[in-house]
């Protein structure tokens, strides 16, 4: 009986975890590299694909981002634009645009739910380790349309020193570097930093 309850609990936890991970489809526009465009309902799936259907109730079809110029989804307060960015040599990720200009700012968002695990304890008992929701954000910047992609850090505890990385990247704008060094601008102000550079430093 105990084993049956344990199995039932595992199934329930997995179901809840899967339900939380399912994203709702939002109104979206898919822009293809060949010039075609599709409008309907979409959501990001599998890390590098978008699941699309024209109308609610239609059969969905998946498209890989390598064939897409960009995808605009109304999934936040403002529409989000997603592109396929080469974040390192030969390695691409779907990122969301945050700022566009002389310097472009992107964020790679990885969210999900780690399912509960059962581990053996003393006296043959099974102990449950609770699952956790995770939300990892990595920041990338580029200068120009085809500029080199630079990783500026993430929201993880052991990420690179943002102050040093940002100061080095924006070194051609002393006024901005000063604001970063004196902590007027911190990692949480990354959009303000890029916006400041695009508006105040671009002609330096």
PDB file of C-alpha atoms in Angstrom:
ATOM      1  CA  UNK A   1       0.000   0.000   0.000  1.00  0.00           C
ATOM      2  CA  UNK A   2       2.843   2.370   0.850  1.00  0.00           C
ATOM      3  CA  UNK A   3       4.533   1.694  -2.499  1.00  0.00           C
ATOM      4  CA  UNK A   4       1.255   2.353  -4.353  1.00  0.00           C
ATOM      5  CA  UNK A   5       0.855   5.670  -2.546  1.00  0.00           C
ATOM      6  CA  UNK A   6       4.444   6.550  -3.423  1.00  0.00           C
ATOM      7  CA  UNK A   7       3.909   5.787  -7.128  1.00  0.00           C
ATOM      8  CA  UNK A   8       0.665   7.785  -7.127  1.00  0.00           C
ATOM      9  CA  UNK A   9       2.435  10.732  -5.527  1.00  0.00           C
ATOM     10  CA  UNK A  10       5.194  10.598  -8.148  1.00  0.00           C
ATOM     11  CA  UNK A  11       2.630  10.611 -10.953  1.00  0.00           C
ATOM     12  CA  UNK A  12       0.761  13.542  -9.428  1.00  0.00           C
ATOM     13  CA  UNK A  13       3.990  15.550  -8.992  1.00  0.00           C
ATOM     14  CA  UNK A  14       5.051  14.850 -12.561  1.00  0.00           C
ATOM     15  CA  UNK A  15       1.641  15.905 -13.855  1.00  0.00           C
ATOM     16  CA  UNK A  16       1.699  19.146 -11.880  1.00  0.00           C
ATOM     17  CA  UNK A  17       5.253  19.863 -13.038  1.00  0.00           C
ATOM     18  CA  UNK A  18       4.310  19.225 -16.671  1.00  0.00           C
ATOM     19  CA  UNK A  19       1.202  21.389 -16.358  1.00  0.00           C
ATOM     20  CA  UNK A  20       3.211  24.299 -14.971  1.00  0.00           C
ATOM     21  CA  UNK A  21       5.749  23.994 -17.797  1.00  0.00           C
ATOM     22  CA  UNK A  22       3.115  24.224 -20.541  1.00  0.00           C
ATOM     23  CA  UNK A  23       3.027  27.740 -21.922  1.00  0.00           C
ATOM     24  CA  UNK A  24      -0.111  29.220 -23.370  1.00  0.00           C
ATOM     25  CA  UNK A  25      -0.212  30.195 -27.042  1.00  0.00           C
ATOM     26  CA  UNK A  26      -0.340  33.934 -27.670  1.00  0.00           C
ATOM     27  CA  UNK A  27      -1.040  35.982 -30.776  1.00  0.00           C
ATOM     28  CA  UNK A  28       2.114  36.071 -32.861  1.00  0.00           C
ATOM     29  CA  UNK A  29       3.712  36.820 -36.224  1.00  0.00           C
ATOM     30  CA  UNK A  30       6.358  34.567 -37.756  1.00  0.00           C
ATOM     31  CA  UNK A  31       8.783  36.176 -40.213  1.00  0.00           C
ATOM     32  CA  UNK A  32      10.620  33.673 -42.422  1.00  0.00           C
ATOM     33  CA  UNK A  33      13.997  34.171 -44.072  1.00  0.00           C
ATOM     34  CA  UNK A  34      12.417  33.630 -47.483  1.00  0.00           C
ATOM     35  CA  UNK A  35      10.145  36.650 -46.965  1.00  0.00           C
ATOM     36  CA  UNK A  36       6.986  34.762 -46.017  1.00  0.00           C
ATOM     37  CA  UNK A  37       4.945  35.764 -42.978  1.00  0.00           C
ATOM     38  CA  UNK A  38       2.402  33.895 -40.848  1.00  0.00           C
ATOM     39  CA  UNK A  39       0.029  35.367 -38.288  1.00  0.00           C
ATOM     40  CA  UNK A  40      -1.829  33.367 -35.664  1.00  0.00           C
ATOM     41  CA  UNK A  41      -1.122  31.783 -32.274  1.00  0.00           C
ATOM     42  CA  UNK A  42       2.313  30.599 -31.196  1.00  0.00           C
ATOM     43  CA  UNK A  43       4.555  29.613 -28.321  1.00  0.00           C
ATOM     44  CA  UNK A  44       8.229  28.687 -28.031  1.00  0.00           C
ATOM     45  CA  UNK A  45       8.994  24.974 -27.607  1.00  0.00           C
ATOM     46  CA  UNK A  46      12.048  22.707 -27.375  1.00  0.00           C
ATOM     47  CA  UNK A  47      14.428  25.636 -26.987  1.00  0.00           C
ATOM     48  CA  UNK A  48      14.792  26.355 -30.713  1.00  0.00           C
ATOM     49  CA  UNK A  49      11.342  25.905 -32.263  1.00  0.00           C
ATOM     50  CA  UNK A  50       8.011  27.683 -32.323  1.00  0.00           C
ATOM     51  CA  UNK A  51       4.673  25.884 -32.263  1.00  0.00           C
ATOM     52  CA  UNK A  52       2.194  27.694 -34.488  1.00  0.00           C
ATOM     53  CA  UNK A  53      -1.446  27.465 -35.519  1.00  0.00           C
ATOM     54  CA  UNK A  54      -3.539  29.886 -37.514  1.00  0.00           C
ATOM     55  CA  UNK A  55      -6.621  29.744 -35.293  1.00  0.00           C
ATOM     56  CA  UNK A  56      -7.523  28.215 -31.953  1.00  0.00           C
ATOM     57  CA  UNK A  57      -8.580  24.625 -32.547  1.00  0.00           C
ATOM     58  CA  UNK A  58      -6.379  24.199 -35.634  1.00  0.00           C
ATOM     59  CA  UNK A  59      -3.672  21.562 -35.765  1.00  0.00           C
ATOM     60  CA  UNK A  60      -0.322  23.000 -34.671  1.00  0.00           C
ATOM     61  CA  UNK A  61       2.837  22.926 -36.756  1.00  0.00           C
ATOM     62  CA  UNK A  62       6.410  23.375 -35.541  1.00  0.00           C
ATOM     63  CA  UNK A  63       8.959  25.621 -37.229  1.00  0.00           C
ATOM     64  CA  UNK A  64      12.670  25.689 -36.457  1.00  0.00           C
ATOM     65  CA  UNK A  65      14.269  29.058 -35.809  1.00  0.00           C
ATOM     66  CA  UNK A  66      17.015  28.411 -38.355  1.00  0.00           C
ATOM     67  CA  UNK A  67      14.351  29.123 -41.005  1.00  0.00           C
ATOM     68  CA  UNK A  68      12.993  32.215 -39.260  1.00  0.00           C
ATOM     69  CA  UNK A  69      14.183  35.811 -39.351  1.00  0.00           C
ATOM     70  CA  UNK A  70      12.308  36.606 -36.166  1.00  0.00           C
ATOM     71  CA  UNK A  71       9.163  35.787 -34.210  1.00  0.00           C
ATOM     72  CA  UNK A  72       7.045  38.444 -32.498  1.00  0.00           C
ATOM     73  CA  UNK A  73       4.816  37.109 -29.714  1.00  0.00           C
ATOM     74  CA  UNK A  74       2.400  39.117 -27.570  1.00  0.00           C
ATOM     75  CA  UNK A  75       3.431  37.249 -24.431  1.00  0.00           C
ATOM     76  CA  UNK A  76       4.273  40.195 -22.173  1.00  0.00           C
ATOM     77  CA  UNK A  77       3.108  43.763 -21.523  1.00  0.00           C
ATOM     78  CA  UNK A  78       4.804  44.702 -24.799  1.00  0.00           C
ATOM     79  CA  UNK A  79       5.260  42.330 -27.761  1.00  0.00           C
ATOM     80  CA  UNK A  80       8.446  40.250 -27.518  1.00  0.00           C
ATOM     81  CA  UNK A  81      10.752  39.771 -30.495  1.00  0.00           C
ATOM     82  CA  UNK A  82      12.754  36.536 -30.586  1.00  0.00           C
ATOM     83  CA  UNK A  83      15.672  35.791 -32.904  1.00  0.00           C
ATOM     84  CA  UNK A  84      18.174  32.962 -33.402  1.00  0.00           C
ATOM     85  CA  UNK A  85      21.527  34.315 -32.203  1.00  0.00           C
ATOM     86  CA  UNK A  86      24.943  32.675 -32.440  1.00  0.00           C
ATOM     87  CA  UNK A  87      25.890  33.124 -28.768  1.00  0.00           C
ATOM     88  CA  UNK A  88      29.191  31.263 -29.221  1.00  0.00           C
ATOM     89  CA  UNK A  89      31.074  29.718 -32.139  1.00  0.00           C
ATOM     90  CA  UNK A  90      28.663  27.428 -33.951  1.00  0.00           C
ATOM     91  CA  UNK A  91      26.163  27.456 -31.080  1.00  0.00           C
ATOM     92  CA  UNK A  92      22.818  29.208 -31.504  1.00  0.00           C
ATOM     93  CA  UNK A  93      20.139  30.152 -28.984  1.00  0.00           C
ATOM     94  CA  UNK A  94      16.707  31.741 -29.182  1.00  0.00           C
ATOM     95  CA  UNK A  95      17.024  35.109 -27.437  1.00  0.00           C
ATOM     96  CA  UNK A  96      14.624  37.962 -26.731  1.00  0.00           C
ATOM     97  CA  UNK A  97      15.462  41.488 -27.890  1.00  0.00           C
ATOM     98  CA  UNK A  98      15.594  44.051 -25.086  1.00  0.00           C
ATOM     99  CA  UNK A  99      17.227  47.068 -26.781  1.00  0.00           C
ATOM    100  CA  UNK A 100      18.076  47.730 -30.425  1.00  0.00           C
ATOM    101  CA  UNK A 101      20.475  50.437 -31.627  1.00  0.00           C
ATOM    102  CA  UNK A 102      24.227  50.993 -31.968  1.00  0.00           C
ATOM    103  CA  UNK A 103      24.409  48.319 -29.263  1.00  0.00           C
ATOM    104  CA  UNK A 104      21.822  45.552 -29.239  1.00  0.00           C
ATOM    105  CA  UNK A 105      20.853  43.843 -25.997  1.00  0.00           C
ATOM    106  CA  UNK A 106      19.433  40.329 -25.822  1.00  0.00           C
ATOM    107  CA  UNK A 107      18.439  37.983 -23.025  1.00  0.00           C
ATOM    108  CA  UNK A 108      18.490  34.191 -23.125  1.00  0.00           C
ATOM    109  CA  UNK A 109      15.783  33.002 -20.750  1.00  0.00           C
ATOM    110  CA  UNK A 110      15.745  29.423 -19.514  1.00  0.00           C
ATOM    111  CA  UNK A 111      12.840  28.614 -17.223  1.00  0.00           C
ATOM    112  CA  UNK A 112      11.301  25.400 -16.042  1.00  0.00           C
ATOM    113  CA  UNK A 113      10.489  23.133 -13.148  1.00  0.00           C
ATOM    114  CA  UNK A 114      12.764  20.418 -11.853  1.00  0.00           C
ATOM    115  CA  UNK A 115      10.582  17.449 -10.927  1.00  0.00           C
ATOM    116  CA  UNK A 116      10.599  16.022  -7.383  1.00  0.00           C
ATOM    117  CA  UNK A 117      12.969  13.133  -6.727  1.00  0.00           C
ATOM    118  CA  UNK A 118      12.707  10.220  -4.328  1.00  0.00           C
ATOM    119  CA  UNK A 119      15.859   9.017  -2.588  1.00  0.00           C
ATOM    120  CA  UNK A 120      16.392   6.079  -0.303  1.00  0.00           C
ATOM    121  CA  UNK A 121      16.642   6.866   3.383  1.00  0.00           C
ATOM    122  CA  UNK A 122      17.257   4.937   6.555  1.00  0.00           C
ATOM    123  CA  UNK A 123      15.203   1.839   7.301  1.00  0.00           C
ATOM    124  CA  UNK A 124      14.368   1.487   3.625  1.00  0.00           C
ATOM    125  CA  UNK A 125      12.094   4.534   3.609  1.00  0.00           C
ATOM    126  CA  UNK A 126      11.775   6.780   0.566  1.00  0.00           C
ATOM    127  CA  UNK A 127      12.291  10.504   1.109  1.00  0.00           C
ATOM    128  CA  UNK A 128      11.033  13.078  -1.363  1.00  0.00           C
ATOM    129  CA  UNK A 129      13.228  15.968  -2.481  1.00  0.00           C
ATOM    130  CA  UNK A 130      10.947  18.785  -3.605  1.00  0.00           C
ATOM    131  CA  UNK A 131      11.171  20.103  -7.147  1.00  0.00           C
ATOM    132  CA  UNK A 132      12.202  23.677  -7.793  1.00  0.00           C
ATOM    133  CA  UNK A 133      11.282  26.347 -10.321  1.00  0.00           C
ATOM    134  CA  UNK A 134      14.302  27.842 -12.050  1.00  0.00           C
ATOM    135  CA  UNK A 135      14.669  31.047 -14.055  1.00  0.00           C
ATOM    136  CA  UNK A 136      18.099  31.629 -15.602  1.00  0.00           C
ATOM    137  CA  UNK A 137      18.784  34.783 -17.597  1.00  0.00           C
ATOM    138  CA  UNK A 138      21.960  35.326 -19.652  1.00  0.00           C
ATOM    139  CA  UNK A 139      22.688  38.750 -21.146  1.00  0.00           C
ATOM    140  CA  UNK A 140      24.296  39.257 -24.563  1.00  0.00           C
ATOM    141  CA  UNK A 141      25.255  42.405 -26.468  1.00  0.00           C
ATOM    142  CA  UNK A 142      26.378  43.127 -30.009  1.00  0.00           C
ATOM    143  CA  UNK A 143      27.601  46.286 -31.714  1.00  0.00           C
ATOM    144  CA  UNK A 144      26.122  46.766 -35.153  1.00  0.00           C
ATOM    145  CA  UNK A 145      24.109  44.345 -37.247  1.00  0.00           C
ATOM    146  CA  UNK A 146      26.810  41.693 -37.533  1.00  0.00           C
ATOM    147  CA  UNK A 147      29.002  42.616 -34.576  1.00  0.00           C
ATOM    148  CA  UNK A 148      30.654  40.098 -32.289  1.00  0.00           C
ATOM    149  CA  UNK A 149      28.379  38.689 -29.616  1.00  0.00           C
ATOM    150  CA  UNK A 150      29.580  39.326 -26.053  1.00  0.00           C
ATOM    151  CA  UNK A 151      28.232  37.625 -22.931  1.00  0.00           C
ATOM    152  CA  UNK A 152      27.843  40.199 -20.126  1.00  0.00           C
ATOM    153  CA  UNK A 153      26.793  37.815 -17.372  1.00  0.00           C
ATOM    154  CA  UNK A 154      23.704  36.199 -15.901  1.00  0.00           C
ATOM    155  CA  UNK A 155      21.488  36.251 -12.822  1.00  0.00           C
ATOM    156  CA  UNK A 156      23.284  33.218 -11.423  1.00  0.00           C
ATOM    157  CA  UNK A 157      25.378  33.498  -8.272  1.00  0.00           C
ATOM    158  CA  UNK A 158      28.651  32.462  -9.876  1.00  0.00           C
ATOM    159  CA  UNK A 159      28.517  34.574 -13.023  1.00  0.00           C
ATOM    160  CA  UNK A 160      31.263  36.844 -14.301  1.00  0.00           C
ATOM    161  CA  UNK A 161      31.908  40.213 -12.654  1.00  0.00           C
ATOM    162  CA  UNK A 162      29.352  42.411 -14.386  1.00  0.00           C
ATOM    163  CA  UNK A 163      30.960  45.720 -13.410  1.00  0.00           C
ATOM    164  CA  UNK A 164      34.274  44.776 -14.992  1.00  0.00           C
ATOM    165  CA  UNK A 165      32.714  43.130 -18.046  1.00  0.00           C
ATOM    166  CA  UNK A 166      30.403  46.094 -18.749  1.00  0.00           C
ATOM    167  CA  UNK A 167      33.133  48.670 -18.120  1.00  0.00           C
ATOM    168  CA  UNK A 168      35.395  46.905 -20.593  1.00  0.00           C
ATOM    169  CA  UNK A 169      32.667  46.557 -23.224  1.00  0.00           C
ATOM    170  CA  UNK A 170      31.605  50.219 -23.042  1.00  0.00           C
ATOM    171  CA  UNK A 171      35.148  51.541 -22.591  1.00  0.00           C
ATOM    172  CA  UNK A 172      34.724  53.942 -25.535  1.00  0.00           C
ATOM    173  CA  UNK A 173      32.236  55.940 -23.412  1.00  0.00           C
ATOM    174  CA  UNK A 174      34.061  57.192 -20.258  1.00  0.00           C
ATOM    175  CA  UNK A 175      30.931  58.884 -18.903  1.00  0.00           C
ATOM    176  CA  UNK A 176      29.045  55.581 -18.912  1.00  0.00           C
ATOM    177  CA  UNK A 177      31.997  53.646 -17.479  1.00  0.00           C
ATOM    178  CA  UNK A 178      32.110  56.115 -14.565  1.00  0.00           C
ATOM    179  CA  UNK A 179      28.439  55.449 -13.818  1.00  0.00           C
ATOM    180  CA  UNK A 180      29.096  51.698 -13.854  1.00  0.00           C
ATOM    181  CA  UNK A 181      32.200  51.953 -11.667  1.00  0.00           C
ATOM    182  CA  UNK A 182      30.534  54.119  -9.012  1.00  0.00           C
ATOM    183  CA  UNK A 183      27.588  51.669  -9.023  1.00  0.00           C
ATOM    184  CA  UNK A 184      25.058  54.229 -10.206  1.00  0.00           C
ATOM    185  CA  UNK A 185      24.361  51.607 -12.846  1.00  0.00           C
ATOM    186  CA  UNK A 186      24.322  47.957 -11.768  1.00  0.00           C
ATOM    187  CA  UNK A 187      23.447  44.700 -13.536  1.00  0.00           C
ATOM    188  CA  UNK A 188      19.747  45.265 -12.913  1.00  0.00           C
ATOM    189  CA  UNK A 189      20.044  48.514 -14.909  1.00  0.00           C
ATOM    190  CA  UNK A 190      21.389  46.812 -18.034  1.00  0.00           C
ATOM    191  CA  UNK A 191      18.631  48.197 -20.255  1.00  0.00           C
ATOM    192  CA  UNK A 192      19.341  51.715 -18.962  1.00  0.00           C
ATOM    193  CA  UNK A 193      23.052  51.192 -19.611  1.00  0.00           C
ATOM    194  CA  UNK A 194      22.525  50.166 -23.230  1.00  0.00           C
ATOM    195  CA  UNK A 195      19.941  52.880 -23.767  1.00  0.00           C
ATOM    196  CA  UNK A 196      22.352  55.486 -22.328  1.00  0.00           C
ATOM    197  CA  UNK A 197      25.099  54.301 -24.668  1.00  0.00           C
ATOM    198  CA  UNK A 198      22.845  54.361 -27.714  1.00  0.00           C
ATOM    199  CA  UNK A 199      21.567  57.878 -26.962  1.00  0.00           C
ATOM    200  CA  UNK A 200      24.587  59.590 -25.373  1.00  0.00           C
ATOM    201  CA  UNK A 201      27.723  57.764 -26.476  1.00  0.00           C
ATOM    202  CA  UNK A 202      27.112  56.627 -30.019  1.00  0.00           C
ATOM    203  CA  UNK A 203      28.733  59.712 -31.586  1.00  0.00           C
ATOM    204  CA  UNK A 204      31.833  59.658 -29.363  1.00  0.00           C
TER     205      UNK A 204
END
